[in-house]
mmCIF file of C-alpha atoms in Angstrom:
data_model
loop_
_atom_site.group_PDB
_atom_site.id
_atom_site.type_symbol
_atom_site.label_atom_id
_atom_site.label_comp_id
_atom_site.label_asym_id
_atom_site.label_seq_id
_atom_site.Cartn_x
_atom_site.Cartn_y
_atom_site.Cartn_z
ATOM 1 C CA MET Q 20 124.406 135.368 88.209
ATOM 2 C CA THR Q 21 121.419 133.400 89.442
ATOM 3 C CA ASP Q 22 121.625 130.526 91.854
ATOM 4 C CA ALA Q 23 121.058 127.255 89.963
ATOM 5 C CA THR Q 24 120.446 125.237 93.130
ATOM 6 C CA PRO Q 25 117.126 123.416 92.626
ATOM 7 C CA GLU Q 26 114.282 123.962 95.041
ATOM 8 C CA PRO Q 27 113.783 121.025 97.447
ATOM 9 C CA PHE Q 28 110.907 118.762 96.485
ATOM 10 C CA ARG Q 29 107.886 119.114 98.737
ATOM 11 C CA GLU Q 30 104.225 118.161 98.484
ATOM 12 C CA TYR Q 31 102.766 121.018 100.524
ATOM 13 C CA GLU Q 32 101.901 124.692 100.329
ATOM 14 C CA THR Q 33 101.605 127.293 103.076
ATOM 15 C CA GLY Q 34 100.046 130.744 103.533
ATOM 16 C CA LEU Q 35 96.685 129.464 104.768
ATOM 17 C CA SER Q 36 96.085 131.778 107.738
ATOM 18 C CA GLU Q 37 92.798 133.155 106.466
ATOM 19 C CA GLN Q 38 91.535 129.948 104.851
ATOM 20 C CA PRO Q 39 89.076 127.566 106.538
ATOM 21 C CA LEU Q 40 89.922 123.975 107.380
ATOM 22 C CA ARG Q 41 89.993 121.867 104.219
ATOM 23 C CA GLN Q 42 90.748 118.381 102.947
ATOM 24 C CA GLY Q 43 94.485 117.910 102.606
ATOM 25 C CA ASP Q 44 95.348 120.198 105.517
ATOM 26 C CA VAL Q 45 98.406 118.966 107.393
ATOM 27 C CA LEU Q 46 98.084 119.035 111.171
ATOM 28 C CA GLN Q 47 100.801 118.983 113.795
ATOM 29 C CA PHE Q 48 99.878 117.590 117.200
ATOM 30 C CA ILE Q 49 100.613 119.905 120.091
ATOM 31 C CA GLN Q 50 100.751 117.245 122.798
ATOM 32 C CA GLU Q 51 102.710 114.010 122.395
ATOM 33 C CA LYS Q 52 99.840 112.106 124.012
ATOM 34 C CA ASP Q 53 97.781 112.819 120.886
ATOM 35 C CA PHE Q 54 100.190 110.993 118.575
ATOM 36 C CA PRO Q 55 98.183 108.100 117.077
ATOM 37 C CA ILE Q 56 99.165 104.831 118.738
ATOM 38 C CA GLY Q 57 102.082 106.563 120.422
ATOM 39 C CA TRP Q 58 104.195 106.949 117.280
ATOM 40 C CA ARG Q 59 106.593 109.845 117.634
ATOM 41 C CA ASP Q 60 106.633 112.848 115.291
ATOM 42 C CA THR Q 61 103.301 111.834 113.785
ATOM 43 C CA ILE Q 62 101.425 114.413 111.730
ATOM 44 C CA ALA Q 63 97.914 114.188 110.295
ATOM 45 C CA ILE Q 64 96.340 114.710 106.883
ATOM 46 C CA VAL Q 65 92.694 115.767 106.867
ATOM 47 C CA VAL Q 66 90.551 113.556 104.613
ATOM 48 C CA THR Q 67 87.047 114.874 105.412
ATOM 49 C CA ALA Q 68 85.373 115.998 102.180
ATOM 50 C CA ASN Q 69 85.362 119.732 101.479
ATOM 51 C CA CYS Q 70 81.623 119.728 100.856
ATOM 52 C CA ASP Q 71 81.042 118.278 104.318
ATOM 53 C CA LEU Q 72 83.255 120.931 105.852
ATOM 54 C CA SER Q 73 81.649 123.762 103.857
ATOM 55 C CA PHE Q 74 78.079 122.764 104.696
ATOM 56 C CA GLU Q 75 78.943 121.606 108.215
ATOM 57 C CA LYS Q 76 77.784 118.054 107.576
ATOM 58 C CA HIS Q 77 80.747 116.665 109.491
ATOM 59 C CA TRP Q 78 79.075 117.344 112.852
ATOM 60 C CA GLY Q 79 82.163 119.057 114.178
ATOM 61 C CA THR Q 80 84.395 115.985 113.769
ATOM 62 C CA VAL Q 81 87.236 115.989 111.268
ATOM 63 C CA THR Q 82 88.709 112.696 110.048
ATOM 64 C CA TYR Q 83 92.377 112.301 109.236
ATOM 65 C CA VAL Q 84 95.011 109.693 108.466
ATOM 66 C CA PRO Q 85 98.331 109.763 110.328
ATOM 67 C CA ALA Q 86 101.638 110.188 108.510
ATOM 68 C CA ILE Q 87 104.671 108.762 110.305
ATOM 69 C CA PRO Q 88 108.433 109.204 109.755
ATOM 70 C CA ILE Q 89 109.968 106.664 107.420
ATOM 71 C CA ASP Q 90 112.219 105.253 110.162
ATOM 72 C CA VAL Q 91 109.196 104.665 112.391
ATOM 73 C CA TYR Q 92 107.470 102.946 109.445
ATOM 74 C CA ILE Q 93 110.503 100.691 108.934
ATOM 75 C CA GLN Q 94 110.683 99.870 112.641
ATOM 76 C CA GLN Q 95 106.960 99.242 113.058
ATOM 77 C CA PHE Q 96 106.076 97.503 109.802
ATOM 78 C CA VAL Q 97 109.066 96.484 107.664
ATOM 79 C CA ILE Q 98 111.598 94.883 110.008
ATOM 80 C CA PRO Q 99 109.054 92.939 112.128
ATOM 81 C CA LYS Q 100 107.673 91.403 108.919
ATOM 82 C CA ILE Q 101 111.155 90.459 107.727
ATOM 83 C CA ILE Q 102 111.924 88.796 111.068
ATOM 84 C CA THR Q 103 108.605 86.908 110.985
ATOM 85 C CA ILE Q 104 109.361 85.613 107.496
ATOM 86 C CA GLU Q 105 112.891 84.586 108.521
ATOM 87 C CA SER Q 106 111.511 82.775 111.574
ATOM 88 C CA SER Q 107 109.054 80.874 109.379
ATOM 89 C CA GLY Q 108 111.951 79.913 107.097
ATOM 90 C CA ARG Q 109 113.876 78.449 110.013
ATOM 91 C CA VAL Q 110 110.844 76.372 111.053
ATOM 92 C CA LYS Q 111 110.454 75.140 107.482
ATOM 93 C CA ASP Q 112 114.115 74.124 107.395
ATOM 94 C CA LEU Q 113 113.682 72.262 110.683
ATOM 95 C CA ARG Q 114 110.757 70.284 109.255
ATOM 96 C CA SER Q 115 112.881 69.253 106.282
ATOM 97 C CA LEU Q 116 115.252 67.402 108.634
ATOM 98 C CA PHE Q 117 112.620 64.849 109.650
ATOM 99 C CA PRO Q 118 110.589 62.316 107.663
ATOM 100 C CA ARG Q 119 107.363 63.952 106.500
ATOM 101 C CA GLU Q 120 105.108 61.701 108.574
ATOM 102 C CA VAL Q 121 106.777 62.719 111.871
ATOM 103 C CA ALA Q 122 108.080 66.209 111.013
ATOM 104 C CA SER Q 123 105.251 68.126 112.691
ATOM 105 C CA ASP Q 124 105.507 66.261 116.001
ATOM 106 C CA PHE Q 125 109.279 66.523 116.216
ATOM 107 C CA VAL Q 126 109.432 70.190 115.259
ATOM 108 C CA GLU Q 127 106.607 71.184 117.595
ATOM 109 C CA ARG Q 128 108.393 69.411 120.434
ATOM 110 C CA ALA Q 129 111.681 71.134 119.566
ATOM 111 C CA LEU Q 130 110.004 74.553 119.457
ATOM 112 C CA GLU Q 131 108.242 73.912 122.753
ATOM 113 C CA MET Q 132 111.518 72.962 124.402
ATOM 114 C CA LEU Q 133 113.188 76.053 122.949
ATOM 115 C CA GLN Q 134 110.458 78.290 124.365
ATOM 116 C CA LEU Q 135 110.728 76.610 127.771
ATOM 117 C CA GLY Q 136 114.448 77.320 127.941
ATOM 118 C CA TYR Q 137 115.840 73.831 127.457
ATOM 119 C CA SER Q 138 119.528 73.673 126.590
ATOM 120 C CA MET Q 139 120.534 72.918 123.015
ATOM 121 C CA GLU Q 140 122.035 69.624 124.177
ATOM 122 C CA ASP Q 141 118.675 68.521 125.592
ATOM 123 C CA ILE Q 142 116.733 69.596 122.498
ATOM 124 C CA SER Q 143 119.214 67.847 120.224
ATOM 125 C CA THR Q 144 118.323 64.482 121.789
ATOM 126 C CA LEU Q 145 115.282 64.531 119.495
ATOM 127 C CA LEU Q 146 117.747 63.463 116.814
ATOM 128 C CA PRO Q 147 119.861 60.303 116.952
ATOM 129 C CA SER Q 148 123.309 61.041 118.400
ATOM 130 C CA ASN Q 149 124.972 59.928 115.159
ATOM 131 C CA SER Q 150 122.622 61.907 112.892
ATOM 132 C CA LYS Q 151 124.351 63.814 110.105
ATOM 133 C CA GLU Q 152 121.654 66.484 110.417
ATOM 134 C CA ARG Q 153 122.482 67.336 114.030
ATOM 135 C CA PRO Q 154 124.726 70.382 113.231
ATOM 136 C CA ARG Q 155 122.108 71.863 110.917
ATOM 137 C CA PHE Q 156 119.365 71.106 113.443
ATOM 138 C CA GLU Q 157 121.207 73.059 116.122
ATOM 139 C CA LEU Q 158 122.037 75.849 113.669
ATOM 140 C CA GLU Q 159 118.404 76.436 112.721
ATOM 141 C CA LEU Q 160 117.247 76.243 116.341
ATOM 142 C CA ARG Q 161 119.864 78.741 117.525
ATOM 143 C CA SER Q 162 118.928 81.116 114.702
ATOM 144 C CA LEU Q 163 115.248 80.770 115.518
ATOM 145 C CA GLY Q 164 115.947 81.500 119.170
ATOM 146 C CA LEU Q 165 117.746 84.721 118.199
ATOM 147 C CA TYR Q 166 114.803 85.831 116.042
ATOM 148 C CA TRP Q 167 112.307 85.053 118.784
ATOM 149 C CA ASN Q 168 114.286 86.977 121.382
ATOM 150 C CA ALA Q 169 114.618 89.919 119.007
ATOM 151 C CA GLN Q 170 110.876 89.994 118.359
ATOM 152 C CA GLU Q 171 110.150 90.339 122.064
ATOM 153 C CA THR Q 172 112.950 92.816 122.735
ATOM 154 C CA LEU Q 173 112.059 95.105 119.816
ATOM 155 C CA LYS Q 174 108.478 95.413 121.051
ATOM 156 C CA LYS Q 175 109.805 96.979 124.252
ATOM 157 C CA CYS Q 176 112.019 99.564 122.559
ATOM 158 C CA THR Q 177 110.855 103.100 123.332
ATOM 159 C CA GLU Q 178 113.238 105.109 121.169
ATOM 160 C CA SER Q 179 114.896 104.769 117.782
ATOM 161 C CA GLY Q 180 118.493 104.425 118.968
ATOM 162 C CA GLN Q 181 117.562 101.558 121.255
ATOM 163 C CA PHE Q 182 115.752 99.805 118.397
ATOM 164 C CA TRP Q 183 118.750 99.943 116.067
ATOM 165 C CA ARG Q 184 121.126 98.793 118.793
ATOM 166 C CA GLU Q 185 118.994 95.693 119.187
ATOM 167 C CA ILE Q 186 119.078 95.136 115.424
ATOM 168 C CA ASP Q 187 122.884 95.433 115.501
ATOM 169 C CA LYS Q 188 122.980 92.847 118.278
ATOM 170 C CA LEU Q 189 120.687 90.497 116.338
ATOM 171 C CA THR Q 190 122.734 90.682 113.130
ATOM 172 C CA THR Q 191 126.029 90.281 115.028
ATOM 173 C CA ASP Q 192 124.721 87.222 116.893
ATOM 174 C CA LEU Q 193 123.368 85.715 113.683
ATOM 175 C CA ASP Q 194 126.781 86.082 112.037
ATOM 176 C CA LYS Q 195 128.418 84.280 114.962
ATOM 177 C CA VAL Q 196 125.965 81.382 114.664
ATOM 178 C CA ARG Q 197 125.584 81.082 110.896
ATOM 179 C CA LYS Q 198 128.938 82.476 109.655
ATOM 180 C CA PRO Q 199 127.455 83.671 106.340
ATOM 181 C CA LYS Q 200 129.456 84.836 103.318
ATOM 182 C CA LYS Q 201 127.604 88.155 103.412
ATOM 183 C CA SER Q 202 126.941 89.806 106.769
ATOM 184 C CA SER Q 203 123.436 89.595 108.182
ATOM 185 C CA LYS Q 204 123.353 93.397 108.454
ATOM 186 C CA GLU Q 205 123.978 93.795 104.720
ATOM 187 C CA VAL Q 206 121.355 91.159 103.906
ATOM 188 C CA LEU Q 207 118.847 93.003 106.095
ATOM 189 C CA ARG Q 208 119.775 96.348 104.536
ATOM 190 C CA LYS Q 209 119.208 94.918 101.042
ATOM 191 C CA GLU Q 210 115.859 93.447 102.060
ATOM 192 C CA ILE Q 211 114.709 96.784 103.492
ATOM 193 C CA GLN Q 212 115.760 98.548 100.266
ATOM 194 C CA ASN Q 213 113.778 96.049 98.187
ATOM 195 C CA ARG Q 214 110.665 96.538 100.299
ATOM 196 C CA LEU Q 215 110.896 100.322 100.044
ATOM 197 C CA LYS Q 216 110.913 100.247 96.247
ATOM 198 C CA SER Q 217 107.129 99.948 96.406
ATOM 199 C CA PHE Q 218 104.694 100.506 99.247
ATOM 200 C CA PRO Q 219 101.533 98.540 100.066
ATOM 201 C CA GLY Q 220 98.296 99.991 98.714
ATOM 202 C CA ASP Q 221 97.231 101.171 102.160
ATOM 203 C CA SER Q 222 100.200 103.521 102.533
ATOM 204 C CA LEU Q 223 101.586 106.459 100.563
ATOM 205 C CA TYR Q 224 105.094 107.906 100.717
ATOM 206 C CA LEU Q 225 105.508 111.689 100.956
ATOM 207 C CA SER Q 226 108.933 113.331 100.733
ATOM 208 C CA GLU Q 227 108.104 116.456 102.750
ATOM 209 C CA PRO Q 228 104.432 116.821 103.725
ATOM 210 C CA GLY Q 229 104.972 119.911 105.889
ATOM 211 C CA PRO Q 230 107.570 122.523 106.847
ATOM 212 C CA GLY Q 231 110.220 120.963 109.037
ATOM 213 C CA TYR Q 232 109.048 117.434 108.223
ATOM 214 C CA LYS Q 233 111.772 116.300 105.842
ATOM 215 C CA GLY Q 234 113.325 112.904 105.384
ATOM 216 C CA GLY Q 235 110.214 111.066 104.237
ATOM 217 C CA TYR Q 236 106.843 110.295 105.783
ATOM 218 C CA VAL Q 237 104.358 107.503 105.158
ATOM 219 C CA ALA Q 238 100.619 108.202 105.229
ATOM 220 C CA MET Q 239 98.846 105.231 106.815
ATOM 221 C CA LEU Q 240 95.612 105.206 104.824
ATOM 222 C CA ARG Q 241 93.919 102.420 106.759
ATOM 223 C CA LEU Q 242 94.308 104.121 110.151
ATOM 224 C CA ILE Q 243 91.494 106.661 110.043
ATOM 225 C CA ARG Q 244 91.279 108.837 113.153
ATOM 226 C CA SER Q 245 89.231 111.887 114.144
ATOM 227 C CA ILE Q 246 89.581 115.188 115.970
ATOM 228 C CA GLU Q 247 87.096 117.957 116.806
ATOM 229 C CA ASP Q 248 87.418 120.882 114.396
ATOM 230 C CA THR Q 249 87.397 123.311 117.334
ATOM 231 C CA ALA Q 250 90.513 121.553 118.681
ATOM 232 C CA VAL Q 251 92.532 122.572 115.593
ATOM 233 C CA ALA Q 252 94.296 125.945 115.638
ATOM 234 C CA LEU Q 253 94.163 127.318 112.091
ATOM 235 C CA ARG Q 254 96.396 130.344 112.769
ATOM 236 C CA PRO Q 255 98.989 131.200 115.432
ATOM 237 C CA THR Q 256 96.697 133.763 117.042
ATOM 238 C CA ASP Q 257 94.186 130.983 117.803
ATOM 239 C CA GLU Q 258 96.618 129.429 120.257
ATOM 240 C CA TYR Q 259 97.543 132.806 121.694
ATOM 241 C CA HIS Q 260 93.956 133.790 122.439
ATOM 242 C CA ALA Q 261 92.890 130.356 123.700
ATOM 243 C CA PRO Q 262 95.900 128.723 125.374
ATOM 244 C CA GLY Q 263 95.448 125.033 126.155
ATOM 245 C CA LYS Q 264 92.281 124.692 124.069
ATOM 246 C CA HIS Q 265 93.793 123.059 120.986
ATOM 247 C CA ARG Q 266 95.127 119.560 120.379
ATOM 248 C CA ALA Q 267 96.651 120.289 116.965
ATOM 249 C CA ARG Q 268 97.667 123.162 114.711
ATOM 250 C CA ARG Q 269 97.502 123.444 110.939
ATOM 251 C CA ILE Q 270 100.976 123.806 109.463
ATOM 252 C CA ALA Q 271 100.393 123.327 105.727
ATOM 253 C CA ARG Q 272 98.121 121.890 103.055
ATOM 254 C CA LEU Q 273 99.027 119.232 100.534
ATOM 255 C CA LYS Q 274 99.090 120.461 96.950
ATOM 256 C CA THR Q 275 95.987 119.423 95.028
ATOM 257 C CA LEU Q 276 97.653 116.509 93.218
ATOM 258 C CA TYR Q 277 98.865 114.873 96.422
ATOM 259 C CA CYS Q 278 95.678 115.612 98.337
ATOM 260 C CA HIS Q 279 93.663 113.849 95.636
ATOM 261 C CA ARG Q 280 96.109 110.956 95.603
ATOM 262 C CA VAL Q 281 95.779 110.420 99.353
ATOM 263 C CA VAL Q 282 91.982 110.401 99.212
ATOM 264 C CA GLN Q 283 91.795 108.324 96.016
ATOM 265 C CA GLN Q 284 94.162 105.665 97.319
ATOM 266 C CA MET Q 285 92.392 105.586 100.688
ATOM 267 C CA ALA Q 286 89.074 105.033 98.896
ATOM 268 C CA GLN Q 287 90.569 102.091 97.010
ATOM 269 C CA VAL Q 288 91.552 100.486 100.315
ATOM 270 C CA PHE Q 289 87.945 100.601 101.480
ATOM 271 C CA THR Q 290 86.211 99.853 98.175
ATOM 272 C CA ASP Q 291 82.984 97.931 98.710
ATOM 273 C CA ILE Q 292 83.025 94.210 98.064
ATOM 274 C CA GLY Q 293 80.078 91.990 97.330
ATOM 275 C CA LEU Q 294 78.426 90.315 100.318
ATOM 276 C CA PRO Q 295 76.920 86.801 100.258
ATOM 277 C CA THR Q 296 73.228 86.294 99.470
ATOM 278 C CA GLU Q 297 72.725 84.908 102.993
ATOM 279 C CA TYR Q 298 73.631 88.313 104.369
ATOM 280 C CA GLU Q 299 71.188 90.088 102.071
ATOM 281 C CA SER Q 300 68.377 87.651 102.983
ATOM 282 C CA SER Q 301 69.054 87.972 106.702
ATOM 283 C CA ARG Q 302 69.108 91.762 106.508
ATOM 284 C CA SER Q 303 65.838 91.919 104.582
ATOM 285 C CA SER Q 304 64.122 89.534 106.984
ATOM 286 C CA GLN Q 305 65.247 91.313 110.138
ATOM 287 C CA LEU Q 306 64.394 94.778 108.846
ATOM 288 C CA GLN Q 307 60.980 93.615 107.665
ATOM 289 C CA LYS Q 308 60.205 92.199 111.115
ATOM 290 C CA TYR Q 309 61.381 95.431 112.734
ATOM 291 C CA VAL Q 310 59.107 97.559 110.554
ATOM 292 C CA GLU Q 311 56.129 95.229 111.035
ATOM 293 C CA ASN Q 312 56.532 95.307 114.844
ATOM 294 C CA TRP Q 313 57.376 98.993 115.073
ATOM 295 C CA GLY Q 314 55.020 100.777 117.465
ATOM 296 C CA ASN Q 315 53.497 97.570 118.895
#
């Protein structure tokens, strides 16, 4: 009886020991200091064209795009954007409490006082003491203060557990202030799910881009980086014979379909756009003057 358990889905292939470095190769960084922008568990996908590698037109420098764990992607790009949008919503709600002609001045003053640490009682004096909008005014200001504090605190988080503890604190504090029908944590969870249904054009989701790298990774197609080809160990014996020489090791290669998708989508991000005629005229004039004066 054969085992009917399906093979896990993965976008890579292995068995490359005797093959040269190629586009789509997946690199693992040996030293944490080489992780792009300090993101943990980052791997790299080579995007240098095969023809450049074959004919050595890459001048010894290989370009790659980093791929980061999905939780790092959520922490670095998804949640901060959600918090920014929520903060903007609170400011918009504050403006709606004042007549249009004075809304900007009153709200700017309230935000300035909030940033300077004024008490809520002092800030609330911007409204008449008998104003029906006073409770809502304080509600939106308190919520905004929680979002602002979270934005600063999250930037200082150095590990995943710490990040999520701060998110738990934010959602718990929001529930105490706003007393919503649905918990802030569930609302945030739903928003994250909605945003992960489709990714921006400058990123590409990969389920398992290399052995041991399960759980989902996101290739950041706009963040092009480089590494010297001599700093990449293509086979285990390379590291054995030259200890300390390499910054990264090849661990896999994306299957052709996914390699092409990475490069194609990256090219779309950087597709040329038309430049104004003033630019073309200025370029022509400057280059003409350079050629005319060359050698004088």
